[in-house]
């Protein structure tokens, strides 16, 4: 093995991944603001560049040029590390995501496990940020974020196990290969042989919204109650990193759903349809951005849930359903598969 | 137990209805006004500061300098300056002073004016840090409009 080429390859992947994550995070903010604007019959950003397209760059320049204020009495090391912990795992996760058959930085055979291992660090960063801030709103927010993440990690993992049972692999590429073909072969439809697919899909989607702390589950940064929650005390790029981490997590979650349920890079049409029928990275991205749009739409449609109804949804509905779903799917795989 | 499942189903349905509403609104045209670039036509009964009406026949105002507006104004905003001129019947208006800082837009001056020489303008873009900017000479203003 040639070490030099390997290092260059690694660096290229690294640059590409960080670039992808950063551009997505920046432009999702634009999409969100523009979307929110038009949903509320406003125009959204429109001053900086055509259609406000340069707004994210202006925001970035503003955030970077601001002073990084460290309030008196904060736990300094934790305070500094927390925003990094929000962003770095998000970038790490991109390494394992297969965007098409060959477009994957590292094809790890326990890719799914790696994703969940890194994703669970996110809640730690919220907790650290909130705790280190020495601000009562931040602490309340951190406590909420932790209880929310604990409650939703369980059904999320149970549902993931269901999918792993159905497709028989922890490797993300293998999971996509098991859904090869047009859209009725994908895991989200009962036609794939697993007639619990739709339920798993919907519940996974709800859990993913809750895991990424997106509205209507954004209790961690409920502006009207907690100012800005765990990042109240952060300014400048500290806040910027939290923000980018949040959006990177949305991209990752959507990519994961595309891989687990929506057939990854496969085209929804049979192979016989010319051009549209061919599989490729564009189908992956198209599905991913449609999902992201759904997430944005949800944020601007539904009001924030209360903490108890959030936990009720998880403990009373999602966890029993997901456990039942796991048992039933296991039975199906055992007796039919 | 039956309530549990119908609850979930009806809840899901109402969530989908909500999503479709916002998605539809997304495609509609924005209703907001980009103010400094666009502005609304003022409504007919809007009251801006008073102004002299331009008479389309003579191209000038119809004020006869009777001073009724000045006398009727409860806030003493109006000062009429007029003079006798050779060959002209009656007095000629030379300056119509309005101190808009005190005006309450009551309309008394307009009511008082026999020849209907004044009206409310549609001026609403008024801002300044000096009160002198709101001392107008309406006659000069009318001439500048020409
Ligand atoms: S509107 Fe009323 S207050 Fe204003 S100038 Fe006329 S009479 Fe005076
Ligand atoms: S009442 Fe009318 S005509 Fe008389 S001075 Fe005032 S504006 Fe002129």
mmCIF file with all atom_site columns, C-alpha atoms and ligand atoms in Angstrom, chain B residues 47-48 50 69 72-78 96 98-100 102-110 118 120, ligand 1:
data_model
loop_
_atom_site.group_PDB
_atom_site.id
_atom_site.type_symbol
_atom_site.label_atom_id
_atom_site.label_alt_id
_atom_site.label_comp_id
_atom_site.label_asym_id
_atom_site.label_entity_id
_atom_site.label_seq_id
_atom_site.pdbx_PDB_ins_code
_atom_site.Cartn_x
_atom_site.Cartn_y
_atom_site.Cartn_z
_atom_site.occupancy
_atom_site.B_iso_or_equiv
_atom_site.pdbx_formal_charge
_atom_site.auth_seq_id
_atom_site.auth_comp_id
_atom_site.auth_asym_id
_atom_site.auth_atom_id
_atom_site.pdbx_PDB_model_num
ATOM   1  C  CA  . UNK B 1 47  ? -55.042 63.194 6.882  1.00 0.00 ? 47  UNK B CA  1
ATOM   2  C  CA  . UNK B 1 48  ? -51.586 64.508 6.193  1.00 0.00 ? 48  UNK B CA  1
ATOM   3  C  CA  . UNK B 1 50  ? -52.851 70.634 4.967  1.00 0.00 ? 50  UNK B CA  1
ATOM   4  C  CA  . UNK B 1 69  ? -58.365 79.336 8.620  1.00 0.00 ? 69  UNK B CA  1
ATOM   5  C  CA  . UNK B 1 72  ? -60.323 78.993 13.340 1.00 0.00 ? 72  UNK B CA  1
ATOM   6  C  CA  . UNK B 1 73  ? -57.248 76.955 14.093 1.00 0.00 ? 73  UNK B CA  1
ATOM   7  C  CA  . UNK B 1 74  ? -57.364 75.863 17.741 1.00 0.00 ? 74  UNK B CA  1
ATOM   8  C  CA  . UNK B 1 75  ? -53.616 75.395 17.887 1.00 0.00 ? 75  UNK B CA  1
ATOM   9  C  CA  . UNK B 1 76  ? -52.548 78.577 16.147 1.00 0.00 ? 76  UNK B CA  1
ATOM   10 C  CA  . UNK B 1 77  ? -50.557 76.782 13.498 1.00 0.00 ? 77  UNK B CA  1
ATOM   11 C  CA  . UNK B 1 78  ? -51.432 79.006 10.602 1.00 0.00 ? 78  UNK B CA  1
ATOM   12 C  CA  . UNK B 1 96  ? -48.895 80.635 3.957  1.00 0.00 ? 96  UNK B CA  1
ATOM   13 C  CA  . UNK B 1 98  ? -47.996 76.256 8.707  1.00 0.00 ? 98  UNK B CA  1
ATOM   14 C  CA  . UNK B 1 99  ? -46.374 75.020 11.905 1.00 0.00 ? 99  UNK B CA  1
ATOM   15 C  CA  . UNK B 1 100 ? -47.106 71.320 11.582 1.00 0.00 ? 100 UNK B CA  1
ATOM   16 C  CA  . UNK B 1 102 ? -48.619 71.844 16.688 1.00 0.00 ? 102 UNK B CA  1
ATOM   17 C  CA  . UNK B 1 103 ? -51.281 70.750 14.217 1.00 0.00 ? 103 UNK B CA  1
ATOM   18 C  CA  . UNK B 1 104 ? -53.787 68.225 15.534 1.00 0.00 ? 104 UNK B CA  1
ATOM   19 C  CA  . UNK B 1 105 ? -55.207 67.504 12.061 1.00 0.00 ? 105 UNK B CA  1
ATOM   20 C  CA  . UNK B 1 106 ? -58.623 68.539 13.310 1.00 0.00 ? 106 UNK B CA  1
ATOM   21 C  CA  . UNK B 1 107 ? -59.725 69.912 9.936  1.00 0.00 ? 107 UNK B CA  1
ATOM   22 C  CA  . UNK B 1 108 ? -61.115 73.140 11.347 1.00 0.00 ? 108 UNK B CA  1
ATOM   23 C  CA  . UNK B 1 109 ? -59.149 75.208 8.831  1.00 0.00 ? 109 UNK B CA  1
ATOM   24 C  CA  . UNK B 1 110 ? -60.572 73.250 5.930  1.00 0.00 ? 110 UNK B CA  1
ATOM   25 C  CA  . UNK B 1 118 ? -57.058 73.927 1.268  1.00 0.00 ? 118 UNK B CA  1
ATOM   26 C  CA  . UNK B 1 120 ? -55.377 67.396 3.641  1.00 0.00 ? 120 UNK B CA  1
HETATM 27 S  S1  . LIG C 2 .   ? -56.038 70.913 10.938 1.00 0.00 ? 1   LIG C S1  1
HETATM 28 FE FE1 . LIG C 2 .   ? -56.709 71.953 12.809 1.00 0.00 ? 1   LIG C FE1 1
HETATM 29 S  S2  . LIG C 2 .   ? -54.855 72.220 13.975 1.00 0.00 ? 1   LIG C S2  1
HETATM 30 FE FE2 . LIG C 2 .   ? -54.205 71.708 11.923 1.00 0.00 ? 1   LIG C FE2 1
HETATM 31 S  S3  . LIG C 2 .   ? -53.882 73.697 10.910 1.00 0.00 ? 1   LIG C S3  1
HETATM 32 FE FE3 . LIG C 2 .   ? -55.995 73.062 10.482 1.00 0.00 ? 1   LIG C FE3 1
HETATM 33 S  S4  . LIG C 2 .   ? -57.206 74.018 12.099 1.00 0.00 ? 1   LIG C S4  1
HETATM 34 FE FE4 . LIG C 2 .   ? -55.087 74.063 12.779 1.00 0.00 ? 1   LIG C FE4 1
#
